[in-house]
Short mmCIF file of C-alpha atoms in Angstrom, two decimals:
data_model
loop_
_atom_site.label_atom_id
_atom_site.label_comp_id
_atom_site.label_asym_id
_atom_site.label_seq_id
_atom_site.Cartn_x
_atom_site.Cartn_y
_atom_site.Cartn_z
CA MET A 928 277.89 59.33 175.46
CA ALA A 929 281.08 59.40 177.51
CA ASP A 930 280.05 62.56 179.37
CA ARG A 931 276.41 61.56 179.83
CA PRO A 932 275.41 61.74 183.52
CA GLY A 933 274.02 58.57 184.91
CA GLY A 934 271.36 57.29 187.29
CA ILE A 935 269.28 59.69 189.33
CA THR A 936 271.31 62.71 188.20
CA PHE A 937 270.44 62.08 184.55
CA ALA A 938 266.76 61.62 185.39
CA VAL A 939 266.64 64.90 187.28
CA VAL A 940 268.38 66.75 184.44
CA ARG A 941 265.89 65.33 181.93
CA LEU A 942 262.96 66.55 184.05
CA LEU A 943 264.28 70.10 184.32
CA PRO A 944 263.44 72.67 181.62
CA GLN A 945 266.12 72.96 179.00
CA ARG A 946 266.60 76.73 179.16
CA PRO A 947 269.56 77.40 181.54
CA GLY A 948 267.94 80.47 183.08
CA ILE A 949 264.84 78.52 184.06
CA GLN A 950 266.92 75.64 185.34
CA SER A 951 268.87 78.02 187.56
CA ALA A 952 265.74 79.75 188.83
CA ARG A 953 264.09 76.44 189.65
CA ALA A 954 267.22 75.11 191.35
CA ASP A 955 267.45 78.32 193.37
CA LEU A 956 263.87 77.89 194.47
CA ILE A 957 264.53 74.30 195.47
CA ALA A 958 267.55 75.39 197.52
CA PHE A 959 265.43 78.06 199.18
CA VAL A 960 262.61 75.63 200.00
CA VAL A 961 265.06 73.10 201.43
CA ALA A 962 266.63 75.81 203.60
CA VAL A 963 263.25 77.00 204.87
CA ALA A 964 262.13 73.43 205.55
CA GLY A 965 265.35 72.65 207.42
CA THR A 966 264.97 75.78 209.53
CA ALA A 967 261.34 74.91 210.28
CA VAL A 968 262.34 71.40 211.35
CA ALA A 969 264.98 72.85 213.66
CA ALA A 970 262.41 75.24 215.16
CA VAL A 971 259.82 72.49 215.73
CA ALA A 972 262.43 70.15 217.16
CA GLY A 973 263.69 72.95 219.41
CA ALA A 974 260.18 73.62 220.73
CA LEU A 975 259.59 69.93 221.43
CA LEU A 976 262.95 69.51 223.17
CA ASN A 977 262.38 72.62 225.27
CA ASP A 978 258.97 71.29 226.31
CA ALA A 979 260.62 68.00 227.25
CA GLY A 980 263.09 69.80 229.50
CA VAL A 981 266.18 69.19 227.37
CA PRO A 982 268.77 71.86 228.25
CA LEU A 983 268.87 73.72 224.95
CA HIS A 984 269.09 77.02 226.88
CA ALA A 985 267.39 78.78 223.96
CA ASP A 986 263.65 79.40 224.29
CA ALA A 987 263.29 80.25 220.60
CA ALA A 988 265.67 77.57 219.33
CA PRO A 989 267.45 77.54 216.95
CA LEU A 990 267.76 81.24 217.86
CA PHE A 991 268.91 82.41 221.27
CA GLY A 992 266.06 84.48 222.60
CA PHE A 993 262.36 84.24 223.36
CA TRP A 994 259.14 84.92 221.49
CA LEU A 995 257.94 88.51 221.94
CA PRO A 996 255.86 89.94 219.05
CA ARG A 997 256.11 93.73 219.07
CA ILE A 998 256.67 96.90 217.12
CA GLY A 999 258.76 99.84 218.25
CA PRO A 1000 260.19 103.26 217.45
CA GLY A 1001 262.55 101.83 214.85
CA THR A 1002 259.86 99.95 212.92
CA PRO A 1003 258.89 102.70 210.42
CA LEU A 1004 262.53 103.55 209.67
CA ALA A 1005 263.50 99.90 209.25
CA VAL A 1006 260.63 99.25 206.83
CA ALA A 1007 261.39 102.44 204.91
CA THR A 1008 265.11 101.63 204.68
CA ALA A 1009 264.34 98.16 203.36
CA GLY A 1010 261.92 99.56 200.80
CA VAL A 1011 264.37 102.16 199.52
CA VAL A 1012 267.24 99.68 199.18
CA ILE A 1013 265.03 97.09 197.45
CA ALA A 1014 263.62 99.64 195.02
CA TRP A 1015 266.68 101.75 194.24
CA GLY A 1016 269.65 99.78 195.56
CA PRO A 1017 270.39 97.65 192.46
CA PRO A 1018 270.17 100.48 189.88
CA LEU A 1019 272.17 102.87 192.04
CA ALA A 1020 274.76 100.18 192.68
CA ALA A 1021 275.17 99.78 188.93
CA ARG A 1022 275.78 103.44 188.11
CA LEU A 1023 277.10 105.38 191.11
CA PRO A 1024 280.85 106.15 191.18
CA TRP A 1025 282.60 103.46 193.19
CA SER A 1026 283.62 105.62 196.15
CA SER A 1027 280.16 107.20 196.31
CA LEU A 1028 278.58 103.76 196.21
CA LEU A 1029 280.67 102.55 199.13
CA ALA A 1030 279.86 105.66 201.16
CA ALA A 1031 276.15 105.33 200.40
CA GLY A 1032 276.24 101.63 201.24
CA TYR A 1033 277.94 102.29 204.57
CA LEU A 1034 275.42 104.97 205.57
CA ALA A 1035 272.46 102.85 204.45
CA ALA A 1036 273.77 99.89 206.45
CA LEU A 1037 274.12 102.09 209.53
CA CYS A 1038 270.52 103.22 209.07
CA TRP A 1039 269.36 99.60 208.67
CA THR A 1040 271.25 98.36 211.73
CA PHE A 1041 270.27 101.20 214.05
CA SER A 1042 266.63 101.15 212.94
CA LEU A 1043 266.38 97.43 213.70
CA ALA A 1044 267.97 97.99 217.11
CA LEU A 1045 265.58 100.87 217.83
CA ILE A 1046 262.61 98.53 217.54
CA ASP A 1047 263.44 97.88 221.20
CA GLY A 1048 264.02 101.56 221.92
CA TRP A 1049 267.22 103.48 222.61
CA GLN A 1050 268.02 102.01 226.03
CA ASP A 1051 267.06 98.38 225.51
CA GLY A 1052 268.05 98.25 221.86
CA ILE A 1053 271.30 100.23 221.87
CA ALA A 1054 272.63 101.96 224.98
CA GLY A 1055 272.05 99.08 227.38
CA ARG A 1056 273.16 96.21 225.18
CA LEU A 1057 276.77 96.11 226.33
CA THR A 1058 276.16 97.01 229.97
CA ASP A 1059 274.75 93.69 231.19
CA TRP A 1060 276.75 91.93 233.90
CA THR A 1061 277.83 89.30 231.35
CA GLU A 1062 279.23 91.91 228.96
CA TYR A 1063 282.60 93.53 228.42
CA LEU A 1064 281.80 96.91 229.98
CA HIS A 1065 281.20 95.20 233.31
CA ASP A 1066 284.94 94.55 233.67
CA VAL A 1067 286.26 97.80 232.22
CA PRO A 1068 286.50 99.48 235.69
CA ARG A 1069 288.70 96.60 236.86
CA VAL A 1070 291.43 97.55 234.40
CA THR A 1071 293.59 100.18 236.10
CA ASP A 1072 296.81 99.04 234.41
CA ILE A 1073 296.60 97.67 230.86
CA GLY A 1074 299.96 95.92 231.03
CA ALA A 1075 299.05 94.22 234.29
CA MET A 1076 295.68 93.18 232.85
CA LEU A 1077 297.32 91.52 229.86
CA GLY A 1078 299.95 89.82 232.00
CA SER A 1079 297.42 88.32 234.40
CA PHE A 1080 294.51 87.84 232.01
CA THR A 1081 294.65 84.04 231.92
CA GLU A 1082 294.58 83.86 235.73
CA HIS A 1083 290.97 85.04 235.72
CA ILE A 1084 289.48 82.98 232.88
CA LEU A 1085 288.23 79.95 234.80
CA ALA A 1086 284.95 80.26 236.70
CA GLY A 1087 284.37 79.78 240.39
CA ARG A 1088 286.81 82.39 241.62
CA PRO A 1089 285.97 85.76 243.21
CA ASP A 1090 288.12 87.55 240.63
CA SER A 1091 286.99 85.64 237.52
CA TRP A 1092 286.25 87.70 234.45
CA THR A 1093 282.61 87.98 233.51
CA VAL A 1094 281.16 85.62 230.90
CA HIS A 1095 282.01 87.40 227.65
CA VAL A 1096 285.40 88.69 228.80
CA SER A 1097 286.53 85.25 229.95
CA GLY A 1098 285.29 83.68 226.71
CA HIS A 1099 287.46 85.88 224.49
CA PRO A 1100 291.09 86.96 224.27
CA PRO A 1101 291.90 90.29 225.95
CA GLY A 1102 291.84 92.36 222.76
CA VAL A 1103 288.12 93.04 222.94
CA LEU A 1104 288.25 94.18 226.57
CA LEU A 1105 291.22 96.32 225.56
CA CYS A 1106 289.10 98.04 222.88
CA TYR A 1107 286.48 99.11 225.40
CA VAL A 1108 289.13 100.14 227.92
CA TRP A 1109 290.69 102.38 225.26
CA LEU A 1110 287.28 103.90 224.53
CA ASP A 1111 286.81 104.61 228.21
CA ARG A 1112 290.31 106.15 228.47
CA ILE A 1113 289.60 108.64 225.67
CA GLY A 1114 286.37 109.76 227.28
CA LEU A 1115 283.92 107.56 225.36
CA GLY A 1116 282.92 105.37 228.28
CA GLY A 1117 279.49 103.91 228.95
CA GLY A 1118 277.02 101.80 227.05
CA ALA A 1119 275.88 104.38 224.51
CA TRP A 1120 279.34 105.24 223.19
CA ALA A 1121 280.40 101.58 223.25
CA ALA A 1122 277.32 100.61 221.23
CA VAL A 1123 277.73 103.37 218.65
CA VAL A 1124 281.44 102.72 218.11
CA THR A 1125 280.82 98.98 217.91
CA VAL A 1126 278.29 99.46 215.11
CA LEU A 1127 280.44 102.04 213.31
CA VAL A 1128 283.44 99.69 213.27
CA GLY A 1129 281.40 96.60 212.47
CA THR A 1130 279.67 98.23 209.51
CA LEU A 1131 283.04 98.56 207.83
CA ALA A 1132 282.34 94.96 206.79
CA VAL A 1133 279.64 96.27 204.45
CA VAL A 1134 282.40 98.17 202.62
CA ALA A 1135 285.13 95.57 203.01
CA VAL A 1136 283.23 92.66 201.47
CA PRO A 1137 282.51 94.36 198.10
CA VAL A 1138 286.05 95.84 198.07
CA THR A 1139 287.39 92.30 198.35
CA VAL A 1140 285.07 91.11 195.57
CA ARG A 1141 286.17 93.98 193.32
CA ALA A 1142 289.83 93.10 193.78
CA LEU A 1143 289.26 89.42 193.06
CA ALA A 1144 286.25 89.26 190.73
CA GLY A 1145 285.84 92.70 189.19
CA ALA A 1146 283.65 95.77 189.55
CA THR A 1147 280.42 94.30 188.18
CA ALA A 1148 280.37 91.52 190.74
CA ALA A 1149 281.31 93.92 193.55
CA ARG A 1150 278.51 96.35 192.66
CA ALA A 1151 275.96 93.54 192.77
CA VAL A 1152 277.04 92.67 196.31
CA VAL A 1153 276.61 96.13 197.88
CA PRO A 1154 272.80 96.20 198.33
CA PHE A 1155 272.89 92.71 199.83
CA ALA A 1156 275.65 93.66 202.25
CA VAL A 1157 273.49 96.64 203.28
CA LEU A 1158 270.35 94.58 203.96
CA PHE A 1159 272.29 91.88 205.79
CA PRO A 1160 269.77 90.07 208.05
CA GLY A 1161 272.50 89.61 210.64
CA ALA A 1162 272.06 93.32 211.37
CA VAL A 1163 269.46 92.12 213.89
CA TRP A 1164 272.38 90.96 216.05
CA ALA A 1165 274.92 93.47 214.77
CA GLY A 1166 273.03 96.15 216.67
CA VAL A 1167 274.48 95.83 219.19
CA SER A 1168 276.97 92.99 219.53
CA ALA A 1169 280.75 93.08 219.81
CA ASP A 1170 280.80 90.22 217.31
CA TRP A 1171 279.82 92.76 214.67
CA MET A 1172 282.86 94.82 215.59
CA PHE A 1173 284.95 91.68 215.12
CA ALA A 1174 283.39 91.26 211.68
CA GLY A 1175 284.37 94.79 210.68
CA ILE A 1176 287.96 94.34 211.85
CA VAL A 1177 288.71 91.07 210.08
CA ALA A 1178 286.70 91.85 206.93
CA THR A 1179 288.72 95.04 206.55
CA GLY A 1180 291.87 92.99 206.99
CA VAL A 1181 290.82 90.61 204.20
CA ALA A 1182 289.86 93.53 201.94
CA LEU A 1183 293.19 95.29 202.44
CA LEU A 1184 295.04 92.04 201.79
CA ALA A 1185 293.11 91.57 198.54
CA VAL A 1186 293.84 95.14 197.43
CA ALA A 1187 297.52 94.79 198.32
CA SER A 1188 297.69 91.51 196.38
CA VAL A 1189 296.59 93.09 193.09
CA ARG A 1190 298.74 96.21 193.36
CA THR A 1191 302.46 96.87 193.43
CA GLY A 1192 304.81 99.33 195.07
CA PRO A 1193 305.50 100.56 198.61
CA ASP A 1194 301.89 101.59 199.20
CA ALA A 1195 300.74 98.05 198.48
CA TRP A 1196 303.38 96.66 200.82
CA ALA A 1197 302.31 98.94 203.66
CA THR A 1198 298.69 98.00 202.99
CA ALA A 1199 299.59 94.32 203.25
CA VAL A 1200 301.33 94.79 206.58
CA PHE A 1201 298.36 96.72 207.95
CA ALA A 1202 296.04 93.97 206.70
CA GLY A 1203 298.11 91.51 208.70
CA VAL A 1204 297.88 93.71 211.78
CA LEU A 1205 294.08 93.75 211.54
CA LEU A 1206 293.84 90.02 210.93
CA GLY A 1207 296.29 89.42 213.75
CA PHE A 1208 294.32 91.63 216.11
CA GLY A 1209 291.23 89.65 215.08
CA LEU A 1210 292.84 86.61 216.70
CA PHE A 1211 292.99 88.55 219.97
CA VAL A 1212 289.36 89.60 220.02
CA ASN A 1213 287.87 86.18 219.22
CA TYR A 1214 289.60 82.80 219.27
CA GLY A 1215 287.25 81.54 216.54
CA LEU A 1216 288.53 84.07 214.03
CA VAL A 1217 291.41 81.76 213.25
CA LEU A 1218 288.76 80.39 210.86
CA MET A 1219 289.18 83.44 208.65
CA PHE A 1220 292.09 81.44 207.22
CA PRO A 1221 290.01 79.98 204.32
CA LEU A 1222 289.19 83.52 203.13
CA VAL A 1223 292.86 84.49 203.30
CA CYS A 1224 293.64 81.38 201.26
CA VAL A 1225 291.16 82.48 198.59
CA VAL A 1226 292.95 85.81 198.28
CA LEU A 1227 296.30 84.05 197.94
CA LEU A 1228 295.11 81.45 195.44
CA ARG A 1229 293.17 83.87 193.25
CA THR A 1230 295.83 86.59 193.10
CA ARG A 1231 299.04 84.61 193.60
CA GLY A 1232 299.92 87.48 195.91
CA ILE A 1233 302.62 85.63 197.83
CA ARG A 1234 304.50 88.83 198.65
CA ALA A 1235 301.38 90.47 200.09
CA VAL A 1236 300.60 87.43 202.22
CA LEU A 1237 304.17 87.27 203.51
CA LEU A 1238 304.08 90.95 204.41
CA ALA A 1239 300.70 90.45 206.08
CA SER A 1240 302.25 87.61 208.07
CA VAL A 1241 304.82 90.09 209.37
CA GLY A 1242 302.01 92.33 210.59
CA THR A 1243 300.21 89.41 212.24
CA ALA A 1244 303.42 88.21 213.88
CA GLY A 1245 303.96 91.70 215.27
CA VAL A 1246 300.55 91.62 216.98
CA VAL A 1247 301.18 88.15 218.40
CA ALA A 1248 304.58 89.28 219.67
CA ALA A 1249 303.13 92.43 221.25
CA PHE A 1250 300.59 90.45 223.28
CA ALA A 1251 303.19 87.83 224.19
CA LEU A 1252 305.63 90.47 225.41
CA HIS A 1253 302.89 91.81 227.68
CA GLY A 1254 302.27 88.35 229.11
CA PHE A 1255 299.37 86.91 227.11
CA TRP A 1256 300.00 83.81 225.02
CA TRP A 1257 297.11 82.95 222.68
CA LEU A 1258 297.29 79.17 223.06
CA ASP A 1259 297.21 79.39 226.86
CA GLY A 1260 294.06 81.48 226.71
CA TYR A 1261 292.46 79.17 224.16
CA HIS A 1262 292.96 76.04 226.25
CA LEU A 1263 291.64 77.77 229.36
CA VAL A 1264 288.56 79.01 227.49
CA ILE A 1265 287.71 75.44 226.52
CA GLN A 1266 287.87 74.53 230.22
CA ARG A 1267 285.75 77.55 231.13
CA TYR A 1268 283.15 76.52 228.56
CA GLN A 1269 282.89 73.07 230.13
CA GLN A 1270 282.30 74.68 233.53
CA GLY A 1271 279.16 76.48 232.39
CA ASP A 1272 275.57 75.28 232.08
CA PHE A 1273 275.59 75.94 228.34
CA ALA A 1274 278.06 73.08 227.86
CA GLN A 1275 275.08 70.80 228.55
CA ARG A 1276 273.48 71.82 225.28
CA PRO A 1277 273.10 68.63 223.20
CA TYR A 1278 275.50 68.50 220.27
CA SER A 1279 273.06 66.23 218.41
CA TYR A 1280 270.56 69.11 218.15
CA TRP A 1281 272.89 72.05 217.75
CA VAL A 1282 275.05 70.58 215.01
CA GLY A 1283 272.00 71.07 212.79
CA GLY A 1284 270.38 73.87 214.76
CA ASN A 1285 273.46 76.02 214.28
CA LEU A 1286 273.11 75.82 210.52
CA ALA A 1287 269.44 76.77 210.77
CA ALA A 1288 270.41 79.80 212.85
CA LEU A 1289 273.01 80.72 210.22
CA LEU A 1290 270.39 80.52 207.47
CA ILE A 1291 268.37 83.09 209.41
CA SER A 1292 271.33 85.35 210.17
CA ALA A 1293 272.79 85.20 206.65
CA GLY A 1294 269.33 85.15 205.09
CA PRO A 1295 267.75 82.97 202.40
CA LEU A 1296 270.43 84.13 199.96
CA ALA A 1297 272.94 81.89 201.77
CA ALA A 1298 271.41 78.63 200.57
CA VAL A 1299 271.23 79.87 196.97
CA ALA A 1300 274.73 81.33 197.19
CA VAL A 1301 276.20 78.00 198.26
CA ARG A 1302 274.28 76.12 195.56
CA ARG A 1303 275.54 78.43 192.85
CA ALA A 1304 279.06 78.59 194.30
CA VAL A 1305 279.43 74.82 194.10
CA LEU A 1306 278.78 75.00 190.36
CA ASP A 1307 280.83 78.14 189.71
CA ARG A 1308 284.60 78.50 189.43
CA GLY A 1309 284.87 82.25 189.83
CA ALA A 1310 286.43 84.20 192.68
CA ALA A 1311 283.05 85.22 194.12
CA ALA A 1312 282.12 81.55 194.40
CA TRP A 1313 285.39 80.81 196.17
CA LEU A 1314 284.65 83.46 198.80
CA VAL A 1315 281.22 81.98 199.46
CA LEU A 1316 282.65 78.49 199.77
CA ALA A 1317 285.41 79.74 202.08
CA ALA A 1318 282.77 81.19 204.40
CA ALA A 1319 280.88 77.90 204.26
CA VAL A 1320 284.04 75.96 205.16
CA ALA A 1321 284.63 78.28 208.13
CA VAL A 1322 281.15 77.80 209.58
CA LEU A 1323 281.19 74.06 209.00
CA ALA A 1324 284.50 73.78 210.84
CA ALA A 1325 283.11 75.83 213.72
CA ASP A 1326 279.94 73.74 213.72
CA VAL A 1327 281.51 70.29 213.88
CA SER A 1328 284.01 71.43 216.52
CA GLY A 1329 281.27 71.43 219.15
CA LEU A 1330 282.61 74.69 220.55
CA SER A 1331 279.76 76.62 218.95
CA LYS A 1332 276.44 75.36 220.30
CA ALA A 1333 273.71 77.99 219.93
CA GLU A 1334 274.05 81.78 219.65
CA VAL A 1335 275.85 81.37 216.32
CA GLU A 1336 273.48 83.85 214.68
CA ARG A 1337 275.60 86.35 216.62
CA ILE A 1338 278.92 84.52 217.00
CA TRP A 1339 279.23 83.75 213.29
CA LEU A 1340 278.55 87.30 212.07
CA PRO A 1341 282.18 87.61 210.82
CA PHE A 1342 281.52 84.67 208.48
CA ALA A 1343 277.82 85.18 207.74
CA VAL A 1344 278.33 88.57 206.11
CA TRP A 1345 280.43 86.93 203.38
CA PHE A 1346 277.42 85.03 202.05
CA ALA A 1347 276.27 88.37 200.62
CA VAL A 1348 278.91 87.72 197.96
CA GLY A 1349 276.45 85.20 196.53
CA ALA A 1350 274.58 88.13 194.99
CA ALA A 1351 277.33 88.30 192.38
CA LEU A 1352 276.28 84.82 191.24
CA LEU A 1353 272.61 85.74 190.77
CA PRO A 1354 271.03 87.10 187.58
CA ALA A 1355 270.47 90.84 187.98
CA ARG A 1356 266.74 90.45 187.31
CA HIS A 1357 266.40 88.36 190.48
CA HIS A 1358 268.16 90.79 192.81
CA ARG A 1359 265.11 92.65 194.07
CA TRP A 1360 263.28 89.44 194.96
CA TRP A 1361 266.18 88.12 196.97
CA LEU A 1362 266.77 91.51 198.60
CA ALA A 1363 263.13 91.45 199.69
CA GLY A 1364 263.67 87.99 201.17
CA GLN A 1365 266.71 89.19 203.09
CA ALA A 1366 264.87 92.23 204.46
CA LEU A 1367 261.73 90.30 205.40
CA THR A 1368 263.84 87.78 207.30
CA ALA A 1369 265.40 90.48 209.44
CA LEU A 1370 262.14 92.35 210.00
CA ALA A 1371 260.28 89.18 210.97
CA VAL A 1372 262.94 88.04 213.44
CA ASN A 1373 263.34 91.44 215.06
CA HIS A 1374 259.58 91.94 215.47
CA LEU A 1375 258.78 88.42 216.68
CA ILE A 1376 261.76 87.38 218.82
CA ALA A 1377 263.54 89.22 221.59
CA THR A 1378 267.13 88.26 220.89
CA ASN A 1379 269.45 88.15 223.88
CA TRP A 1380 272.89 86.91 224.81
#
């Protein structure tokens, strides 16, 4: 009697079937229904607020875009890719050699991302995505001296000046502009090359997430994650958004840190330092990626890899020092970006709507699996559950900060992809159903809403 639950909890438990598998399936369904209902409420509220003239600045709230039902050149390939992964992804993930599985997953994810982007055609869906006047490529021609750009970067963050950086450049540290300047310097300039490289780098996250799971939770869990990382609904915004490139950089950093933490020897030490370099560089492409810290903590707590974390810290410190020596101090940029945000019209977006609307947008970007993953993670004590909860902590911190109001389906891609780890918590017999849900979410969004940023 001492451990008997009380009150409402006991009543609910009594009403549920007594077989654990059925209880879990029913609870998963309840979590899914709640997530769908919450997203629907956010969409209806968004429509009503837009009609009332409230400055949501998102015609398809909670998503940033506008309604535009359509099909396009990428439609057949996207549907076919989804079908193949749903049908053969789980069995292949269970039996392919690990390296072959990762390679196949990476290529399938590229196919999925590019096919979704091609629904809008090559120019509108891929080549022109990063060439808008608000985007990074707009300011690439301004950079004639990289050292001078870094040293004077903060002088051009605030709006209202003739030499202000464009919207996306001013809203981020200089590392992302530096990436596209480097591409231009090696002869890969222009929107098409920038888009392709952005997706190639970002899709490393599809490899990095299961590699991290394998290091912390074992091969079986990692194999379960791969098909879900491939059919990530956030691929709608990954193709093409620089935020996907950010996701690839920092996810690879976390994966290398996890691998270094479970191995020994000089190779592991070098891997840890490089992991720190990637995570450190992540801080200089997006201020918000400081919120990768919970995932780093999971690696440390699950592996007790103190040496690896210390060596990674050396790598991160080296990146911070390199930018500081060239004249850019992260905290100065961060404080100025907050001021720049307040100067823009989007600062008028009501926090009271977006604090919930953001989570609805995340449930679309991460897919219906996210709600079930969090439900199961709360009840689980394994490493996979910790990774899911770390991602949830990151997005909640970003949400309550008020510095992320709308567009989080894109901005939170570096965190959203980690909810795919929830697949490791699902029974294998349910995988195809949830994969279908993930794929249908992406296909519906990309065919009904013209996403923009």
